Coordinates of N, CA and C in Angstrom, one line a residue:
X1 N 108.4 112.9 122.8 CA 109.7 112.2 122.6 C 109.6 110.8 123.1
X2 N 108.7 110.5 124.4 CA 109.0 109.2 125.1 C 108.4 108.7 124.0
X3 N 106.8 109.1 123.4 CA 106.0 108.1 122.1 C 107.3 107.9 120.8
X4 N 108.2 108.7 121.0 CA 109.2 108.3 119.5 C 109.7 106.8 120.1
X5 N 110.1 107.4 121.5 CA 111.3 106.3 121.5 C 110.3 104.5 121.9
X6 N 109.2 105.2 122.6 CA 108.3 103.9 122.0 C 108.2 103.0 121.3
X7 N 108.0 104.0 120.3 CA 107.6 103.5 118.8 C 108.6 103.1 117.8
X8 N 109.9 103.2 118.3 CA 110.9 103.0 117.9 C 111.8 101.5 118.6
X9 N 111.3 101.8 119.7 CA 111.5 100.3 120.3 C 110.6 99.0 119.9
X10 N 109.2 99.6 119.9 CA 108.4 98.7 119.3 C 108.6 98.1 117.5
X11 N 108.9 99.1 116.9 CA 109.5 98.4 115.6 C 110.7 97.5 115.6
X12 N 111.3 97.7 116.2 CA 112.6 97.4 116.1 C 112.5 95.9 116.6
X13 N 111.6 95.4 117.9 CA 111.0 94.4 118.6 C 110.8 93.8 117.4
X14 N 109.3 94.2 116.6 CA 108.8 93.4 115.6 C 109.1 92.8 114.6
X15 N 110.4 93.8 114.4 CA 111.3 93.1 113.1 C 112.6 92.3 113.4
X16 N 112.6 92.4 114.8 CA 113.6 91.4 115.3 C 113.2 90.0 115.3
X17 N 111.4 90.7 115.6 CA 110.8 88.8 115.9 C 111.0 88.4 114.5
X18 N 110.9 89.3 113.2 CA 110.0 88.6 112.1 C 111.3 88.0 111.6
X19 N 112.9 88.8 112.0 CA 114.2 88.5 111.4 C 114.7 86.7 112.2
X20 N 114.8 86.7 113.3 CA 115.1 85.9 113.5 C 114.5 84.9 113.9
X21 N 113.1 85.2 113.8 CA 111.9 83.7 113.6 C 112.2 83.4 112.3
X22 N 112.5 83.9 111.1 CA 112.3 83.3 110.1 C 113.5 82.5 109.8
X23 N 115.2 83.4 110.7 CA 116.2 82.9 110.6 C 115.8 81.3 111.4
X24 N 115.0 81.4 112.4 CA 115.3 79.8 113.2 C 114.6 78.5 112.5
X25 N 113.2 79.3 111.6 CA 112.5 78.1 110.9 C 113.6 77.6 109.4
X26 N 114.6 78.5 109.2 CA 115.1 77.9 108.1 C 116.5 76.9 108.9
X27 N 116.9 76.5 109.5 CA 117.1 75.8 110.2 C 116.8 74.7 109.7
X28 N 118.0 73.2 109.3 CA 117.4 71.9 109.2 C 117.6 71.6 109.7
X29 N 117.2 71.0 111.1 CA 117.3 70.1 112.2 C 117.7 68.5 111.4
X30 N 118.6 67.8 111.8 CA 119.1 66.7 111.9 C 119.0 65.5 112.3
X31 N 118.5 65.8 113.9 CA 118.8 65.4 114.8 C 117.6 65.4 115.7
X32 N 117.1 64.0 116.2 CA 115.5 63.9 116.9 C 115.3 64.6 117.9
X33 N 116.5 65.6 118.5 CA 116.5 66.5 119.6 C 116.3 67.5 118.7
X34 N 116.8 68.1 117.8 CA 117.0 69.1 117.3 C 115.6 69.5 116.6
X35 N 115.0 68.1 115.9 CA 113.6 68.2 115.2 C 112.7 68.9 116.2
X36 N 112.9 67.8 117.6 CA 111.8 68.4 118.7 C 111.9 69.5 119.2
X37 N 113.0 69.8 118.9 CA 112.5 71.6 119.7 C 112.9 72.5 118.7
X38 N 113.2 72.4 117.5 CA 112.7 73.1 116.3 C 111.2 73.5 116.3
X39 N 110.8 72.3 116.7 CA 109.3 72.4 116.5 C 108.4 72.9 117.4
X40 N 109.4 73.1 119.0 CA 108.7 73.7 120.1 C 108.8 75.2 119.7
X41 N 109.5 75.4 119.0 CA 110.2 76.6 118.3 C 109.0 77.2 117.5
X42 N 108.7 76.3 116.2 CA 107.7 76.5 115.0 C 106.7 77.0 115.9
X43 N 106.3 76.3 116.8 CA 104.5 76.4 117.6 C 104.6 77.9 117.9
X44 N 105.9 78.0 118.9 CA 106.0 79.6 119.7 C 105.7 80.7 119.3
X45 N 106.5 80.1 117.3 CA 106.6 81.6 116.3 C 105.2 81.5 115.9
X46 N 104.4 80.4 115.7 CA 103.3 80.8 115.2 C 102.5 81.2 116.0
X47 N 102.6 81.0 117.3 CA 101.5 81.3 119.0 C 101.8 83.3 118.3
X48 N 103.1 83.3 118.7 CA 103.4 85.1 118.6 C 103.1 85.7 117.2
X49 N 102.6 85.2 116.6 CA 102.2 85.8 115.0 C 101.6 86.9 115.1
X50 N 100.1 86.4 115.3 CA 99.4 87.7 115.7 C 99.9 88.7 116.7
X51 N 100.3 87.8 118.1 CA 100.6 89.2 118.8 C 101.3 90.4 117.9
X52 N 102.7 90.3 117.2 CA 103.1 90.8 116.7 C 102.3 91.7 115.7
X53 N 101.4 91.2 115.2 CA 100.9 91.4 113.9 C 100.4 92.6 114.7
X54 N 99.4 92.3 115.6 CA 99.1 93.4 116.5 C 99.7 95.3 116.9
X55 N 100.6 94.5 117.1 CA 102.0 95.0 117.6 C 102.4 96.3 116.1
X56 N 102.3 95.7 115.4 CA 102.5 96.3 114.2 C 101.5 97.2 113.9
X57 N 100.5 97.2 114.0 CA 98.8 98.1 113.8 C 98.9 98.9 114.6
X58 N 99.4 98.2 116.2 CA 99.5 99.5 117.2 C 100.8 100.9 116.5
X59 N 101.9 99.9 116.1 CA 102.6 101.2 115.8 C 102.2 102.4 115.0
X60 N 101.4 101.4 113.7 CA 101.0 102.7 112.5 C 100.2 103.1 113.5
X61 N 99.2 103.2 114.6 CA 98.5 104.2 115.0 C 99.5 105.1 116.2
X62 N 100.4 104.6 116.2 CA 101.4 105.5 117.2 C 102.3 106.7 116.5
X63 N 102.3 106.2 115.0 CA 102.9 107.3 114.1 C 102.0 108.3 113.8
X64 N 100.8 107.5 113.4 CA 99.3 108.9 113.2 C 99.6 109.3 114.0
X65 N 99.4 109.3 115.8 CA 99.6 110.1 116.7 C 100.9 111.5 116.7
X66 N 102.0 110.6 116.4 CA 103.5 111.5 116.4 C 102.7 112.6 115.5
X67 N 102.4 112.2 114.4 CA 102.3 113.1 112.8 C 101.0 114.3 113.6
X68 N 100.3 113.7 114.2 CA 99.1 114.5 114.5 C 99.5 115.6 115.8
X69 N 100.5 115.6 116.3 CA 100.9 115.9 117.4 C 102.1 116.5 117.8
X70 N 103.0 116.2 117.1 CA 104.1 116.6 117.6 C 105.0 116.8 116.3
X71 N 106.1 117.9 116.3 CA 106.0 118.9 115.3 C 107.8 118.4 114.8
X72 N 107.5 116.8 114.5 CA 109.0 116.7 114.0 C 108.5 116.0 112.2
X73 N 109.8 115.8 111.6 CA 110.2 115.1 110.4 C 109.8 113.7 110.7
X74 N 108.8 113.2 110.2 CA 108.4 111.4 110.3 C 108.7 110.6 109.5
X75 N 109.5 110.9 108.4 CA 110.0 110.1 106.9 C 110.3 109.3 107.3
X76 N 111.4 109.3 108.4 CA 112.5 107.8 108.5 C 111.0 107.1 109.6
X77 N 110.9 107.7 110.2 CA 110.0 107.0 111.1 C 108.7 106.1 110.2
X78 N 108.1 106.8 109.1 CA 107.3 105.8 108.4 C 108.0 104.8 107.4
X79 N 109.7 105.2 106.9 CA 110.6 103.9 106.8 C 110.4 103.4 106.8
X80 N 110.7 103.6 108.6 CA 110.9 102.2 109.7 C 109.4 101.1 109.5
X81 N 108.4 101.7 109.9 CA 107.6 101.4 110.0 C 106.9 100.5 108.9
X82 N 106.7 101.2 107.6 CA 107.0 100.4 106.7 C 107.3 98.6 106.3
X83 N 108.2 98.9 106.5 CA 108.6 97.9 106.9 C 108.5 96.5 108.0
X84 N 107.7 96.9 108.7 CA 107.2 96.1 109.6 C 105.0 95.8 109.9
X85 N 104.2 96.7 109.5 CA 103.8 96.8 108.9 C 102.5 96.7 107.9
X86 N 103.5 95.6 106.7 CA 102.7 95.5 105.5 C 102.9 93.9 105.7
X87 N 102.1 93.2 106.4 CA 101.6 92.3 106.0 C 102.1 91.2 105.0
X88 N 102.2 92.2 104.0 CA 102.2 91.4 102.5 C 103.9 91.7 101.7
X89 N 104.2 92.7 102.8 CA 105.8 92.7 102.4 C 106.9 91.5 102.7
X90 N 108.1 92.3 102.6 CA 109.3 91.1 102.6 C 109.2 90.3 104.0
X91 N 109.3 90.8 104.9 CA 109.5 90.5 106.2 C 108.3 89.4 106.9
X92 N 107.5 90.1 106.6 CA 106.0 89.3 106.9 C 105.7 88.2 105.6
X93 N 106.6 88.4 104.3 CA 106.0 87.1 103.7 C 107.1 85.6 103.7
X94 N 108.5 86.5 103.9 CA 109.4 85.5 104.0 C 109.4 84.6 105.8
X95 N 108.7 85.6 106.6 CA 108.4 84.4 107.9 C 107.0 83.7 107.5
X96 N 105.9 83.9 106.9 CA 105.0 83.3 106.4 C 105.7 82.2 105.5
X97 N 106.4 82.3 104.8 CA 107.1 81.2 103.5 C 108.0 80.2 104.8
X98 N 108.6 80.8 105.8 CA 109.1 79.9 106.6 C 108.7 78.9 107.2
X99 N 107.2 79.5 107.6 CA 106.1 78.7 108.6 C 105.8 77.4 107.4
X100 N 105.3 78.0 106.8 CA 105.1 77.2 105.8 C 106.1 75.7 105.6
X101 N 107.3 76.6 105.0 CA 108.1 75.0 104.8 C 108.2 73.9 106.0
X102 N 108.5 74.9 106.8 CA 108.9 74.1 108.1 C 107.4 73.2 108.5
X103 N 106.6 73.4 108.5 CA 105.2 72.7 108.4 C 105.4 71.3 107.8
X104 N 105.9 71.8 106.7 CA 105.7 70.5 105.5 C 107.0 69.7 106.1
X105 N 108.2 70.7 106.4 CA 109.4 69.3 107.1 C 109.0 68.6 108.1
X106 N 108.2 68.8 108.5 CA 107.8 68.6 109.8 C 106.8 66.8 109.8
X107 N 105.9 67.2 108.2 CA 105.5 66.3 107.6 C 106.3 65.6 107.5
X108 N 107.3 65.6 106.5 CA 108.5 64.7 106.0 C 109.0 63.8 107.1
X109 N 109.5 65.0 108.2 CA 110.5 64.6 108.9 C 109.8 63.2 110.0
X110 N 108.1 63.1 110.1 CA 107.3 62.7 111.0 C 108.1 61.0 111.2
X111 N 108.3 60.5 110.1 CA 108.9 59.3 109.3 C 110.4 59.2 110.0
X112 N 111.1 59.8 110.2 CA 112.6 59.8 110.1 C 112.0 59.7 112.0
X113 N 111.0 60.8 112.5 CA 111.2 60.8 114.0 C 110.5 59.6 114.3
X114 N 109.7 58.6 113.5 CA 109.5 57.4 114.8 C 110.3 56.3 113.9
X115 N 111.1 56.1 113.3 CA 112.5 55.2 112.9 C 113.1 55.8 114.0
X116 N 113.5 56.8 114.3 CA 114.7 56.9 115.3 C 114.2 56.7 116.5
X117 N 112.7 57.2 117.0 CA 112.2 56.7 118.0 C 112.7 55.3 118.4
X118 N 112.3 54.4 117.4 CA 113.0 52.7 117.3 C 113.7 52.6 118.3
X119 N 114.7 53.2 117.3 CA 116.2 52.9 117.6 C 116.9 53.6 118.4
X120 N 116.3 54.6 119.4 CA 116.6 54.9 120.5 C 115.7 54.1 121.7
X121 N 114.7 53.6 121.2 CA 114.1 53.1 122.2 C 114.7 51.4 122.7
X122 N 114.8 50.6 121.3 CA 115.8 49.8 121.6 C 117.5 50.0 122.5
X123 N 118.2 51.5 122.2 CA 119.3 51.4 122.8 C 118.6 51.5 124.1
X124 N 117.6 52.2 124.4 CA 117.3 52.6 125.3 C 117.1 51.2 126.8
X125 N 116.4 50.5 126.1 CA 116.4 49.0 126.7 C 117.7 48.1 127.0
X126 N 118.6 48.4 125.9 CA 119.8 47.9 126.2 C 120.4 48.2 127.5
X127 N 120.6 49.7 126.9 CA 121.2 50.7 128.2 C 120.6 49.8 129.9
X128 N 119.0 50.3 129.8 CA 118.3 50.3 131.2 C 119.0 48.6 131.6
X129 N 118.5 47.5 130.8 CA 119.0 46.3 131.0 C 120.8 45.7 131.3
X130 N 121.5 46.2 131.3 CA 123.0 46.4 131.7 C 122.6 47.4 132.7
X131 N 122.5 48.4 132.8 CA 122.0 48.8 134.4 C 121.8 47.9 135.4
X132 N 120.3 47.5 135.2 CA 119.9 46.3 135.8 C 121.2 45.5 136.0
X133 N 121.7 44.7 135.3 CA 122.8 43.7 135.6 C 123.3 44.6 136.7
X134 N 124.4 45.5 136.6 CA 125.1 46.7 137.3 C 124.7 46.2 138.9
X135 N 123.4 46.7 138.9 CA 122.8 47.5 139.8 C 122.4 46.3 140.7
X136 N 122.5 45.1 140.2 CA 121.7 44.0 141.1 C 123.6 43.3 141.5
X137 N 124.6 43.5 140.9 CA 125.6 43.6 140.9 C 126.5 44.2 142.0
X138 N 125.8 45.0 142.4 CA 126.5 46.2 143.0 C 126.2 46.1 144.5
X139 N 124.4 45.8 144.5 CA 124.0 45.7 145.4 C 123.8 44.3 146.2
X140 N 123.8 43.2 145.6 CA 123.7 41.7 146.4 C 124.7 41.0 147.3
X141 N 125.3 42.4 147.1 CA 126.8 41.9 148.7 C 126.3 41.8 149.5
X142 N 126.7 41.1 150.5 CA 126.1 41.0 152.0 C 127.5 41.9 152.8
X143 N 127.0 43.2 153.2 CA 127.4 44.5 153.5 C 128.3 44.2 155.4
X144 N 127.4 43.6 155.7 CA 128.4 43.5 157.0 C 129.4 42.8 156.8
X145 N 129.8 41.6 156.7 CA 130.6 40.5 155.9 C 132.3 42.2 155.8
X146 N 132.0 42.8 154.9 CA 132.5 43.8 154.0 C 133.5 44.9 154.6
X147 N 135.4 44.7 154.5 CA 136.1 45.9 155.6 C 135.3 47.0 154.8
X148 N 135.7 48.6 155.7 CA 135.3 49.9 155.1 C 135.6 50.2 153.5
X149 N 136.9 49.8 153.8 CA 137.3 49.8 152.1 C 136.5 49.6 150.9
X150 N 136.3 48.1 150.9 CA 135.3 47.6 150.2 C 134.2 48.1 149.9
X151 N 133.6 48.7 151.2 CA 132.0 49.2 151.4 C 132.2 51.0 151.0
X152 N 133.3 51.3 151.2 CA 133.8 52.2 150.1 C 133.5 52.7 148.7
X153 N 134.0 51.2 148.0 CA 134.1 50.9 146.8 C 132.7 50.5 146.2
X154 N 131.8 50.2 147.2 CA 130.6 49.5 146.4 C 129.7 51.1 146.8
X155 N 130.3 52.2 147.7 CA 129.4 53.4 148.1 C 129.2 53.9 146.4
X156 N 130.6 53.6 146.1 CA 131.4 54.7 144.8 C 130.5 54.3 144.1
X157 N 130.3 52.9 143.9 CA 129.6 52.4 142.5 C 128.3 52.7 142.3
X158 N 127.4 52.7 143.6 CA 125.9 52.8 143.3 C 125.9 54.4 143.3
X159 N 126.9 55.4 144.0 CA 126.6 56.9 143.3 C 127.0 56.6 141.8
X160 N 127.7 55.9 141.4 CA 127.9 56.0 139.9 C 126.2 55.4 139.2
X161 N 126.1 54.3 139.5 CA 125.1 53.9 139.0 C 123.8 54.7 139.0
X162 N 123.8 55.3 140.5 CA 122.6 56.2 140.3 C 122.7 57.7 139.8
X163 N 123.6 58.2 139.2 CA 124.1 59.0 138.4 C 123.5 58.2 136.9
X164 N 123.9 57.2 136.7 CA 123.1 57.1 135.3 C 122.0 56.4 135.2
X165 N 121.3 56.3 136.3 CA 119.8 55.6 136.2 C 119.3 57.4 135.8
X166 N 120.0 58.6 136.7 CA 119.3 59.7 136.4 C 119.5 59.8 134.8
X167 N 120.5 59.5 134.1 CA 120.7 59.8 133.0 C 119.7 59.0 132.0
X168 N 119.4 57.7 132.1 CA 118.6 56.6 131.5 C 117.0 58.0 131.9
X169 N 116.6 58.4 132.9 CA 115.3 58.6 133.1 C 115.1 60.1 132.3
X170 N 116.7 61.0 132.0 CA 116.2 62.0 131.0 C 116.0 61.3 129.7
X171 N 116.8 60.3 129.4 CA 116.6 60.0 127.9 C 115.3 59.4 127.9
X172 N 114.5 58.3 128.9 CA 113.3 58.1 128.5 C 112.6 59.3 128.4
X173 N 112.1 60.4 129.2 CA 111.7 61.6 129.4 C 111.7 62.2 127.4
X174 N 113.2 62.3 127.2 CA 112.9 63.1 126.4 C 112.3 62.0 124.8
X175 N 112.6 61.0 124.9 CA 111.9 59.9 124.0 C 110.3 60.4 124.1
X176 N 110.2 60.0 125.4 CA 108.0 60.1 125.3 C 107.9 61.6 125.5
X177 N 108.8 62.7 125.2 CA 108.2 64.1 125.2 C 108.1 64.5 123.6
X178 N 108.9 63.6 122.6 CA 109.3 63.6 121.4 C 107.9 62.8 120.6
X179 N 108.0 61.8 121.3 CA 107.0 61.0 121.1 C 105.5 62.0 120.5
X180 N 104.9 62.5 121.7 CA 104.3 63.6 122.2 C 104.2 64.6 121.3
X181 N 105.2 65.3 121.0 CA 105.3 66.1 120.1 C 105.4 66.0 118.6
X182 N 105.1 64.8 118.6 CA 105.1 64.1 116.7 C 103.7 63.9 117.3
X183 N 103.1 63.6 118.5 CA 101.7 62.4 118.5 C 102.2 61.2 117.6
X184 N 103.5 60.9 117.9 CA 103.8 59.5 117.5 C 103.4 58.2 118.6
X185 N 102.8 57.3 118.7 CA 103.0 56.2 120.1 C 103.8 56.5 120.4
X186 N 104.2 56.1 122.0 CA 105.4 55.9 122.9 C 105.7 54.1 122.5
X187 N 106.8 54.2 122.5 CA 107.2 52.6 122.5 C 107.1 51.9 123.9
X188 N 106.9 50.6 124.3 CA 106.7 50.2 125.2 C 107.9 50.6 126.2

């Protein structure tokens, strides 16, 4: 009984991977976050292919075993199995058809991700540069001079400012991890 419920969990695993890998490659990403980890996505489903595939060969030898062994009705059980499998069936060829397209958007999309690189890298400079102003702004008081109040108010500013220098350092971050992941240049 434990090998049913095995083998029953194990299918059920495989065809979840093959259902909703294929659901996430049809997915159009939009968006140069969304492309980049679509694509951390793409790599994963295709890293786990084989395992699965694996996974699948172990079952049909876990059914031979049931059939050879243990004295129940296997119909639905070779169903199931069925279904997960054949390689060349629905499930295995519509995530194969997915890998596929998404490959080629991937191509397409290479173009669209270092234009926007650009243009995030320019805001990106803007951004850091008005910081700078901020930050040299914030900081060139002469602090003793200054009642508590004041020194207060300029405490408030530089947690504010360094609250968005942290923010400026995820967006570079995720710029040259995108970068990276096209093997597009990083912009200066």
């Amino acid at each position: 009984k434990s090998l049913i419920k095995n083998f029953s969990a194990q299918v059920d695993e495989i065809k979840n991977y093959l259902v909703s890998s294929a659901s996430v490659l049809t997915q159009s990403p939009s968006t140069l976050l969304e492309l980049s980890e679509s694509q951390k996505s793409w790599k994963e489903i295709v890293k786990k292919k084989e395992v699965y595939q694996g996974k699948a060969v172990d079952c049909r030898r876990k059914l031979d075993l049931i059939k050879e062994h243990l004295l129940v009705d296997t119909s639905d059980l070779s169903d199931r199995i069925a279904k997960v499998d054949d390689f060349q069936g629905e499930l295995w060829t519509t995530l194969n058809l997915a890998i596929s397209q998404f490959s080629d958007l991937i191509v397409h999309k290479k173009e669209f991700a270092s234009k926007s690189i650009a243009k995030e890298s320019d805001a990106f400079r803007e951004k850091l540069s008005s910081f700078r102003k901020l930050w040299k702004s914030a900081t060139s008081h002469i602090f003793n001079d200054l009642a508590s109040d004041e020194l207060e108010v300029i405490s408030s500013n530089i947690n504010s400012l360094s609250k968005d220098f942290s923010l400026l350092e995820s967006e570079a971050r995720l710029i040259l991890e995108t970068c990276h992941e096209f093997q597009i240049q990083a912009p200066d």
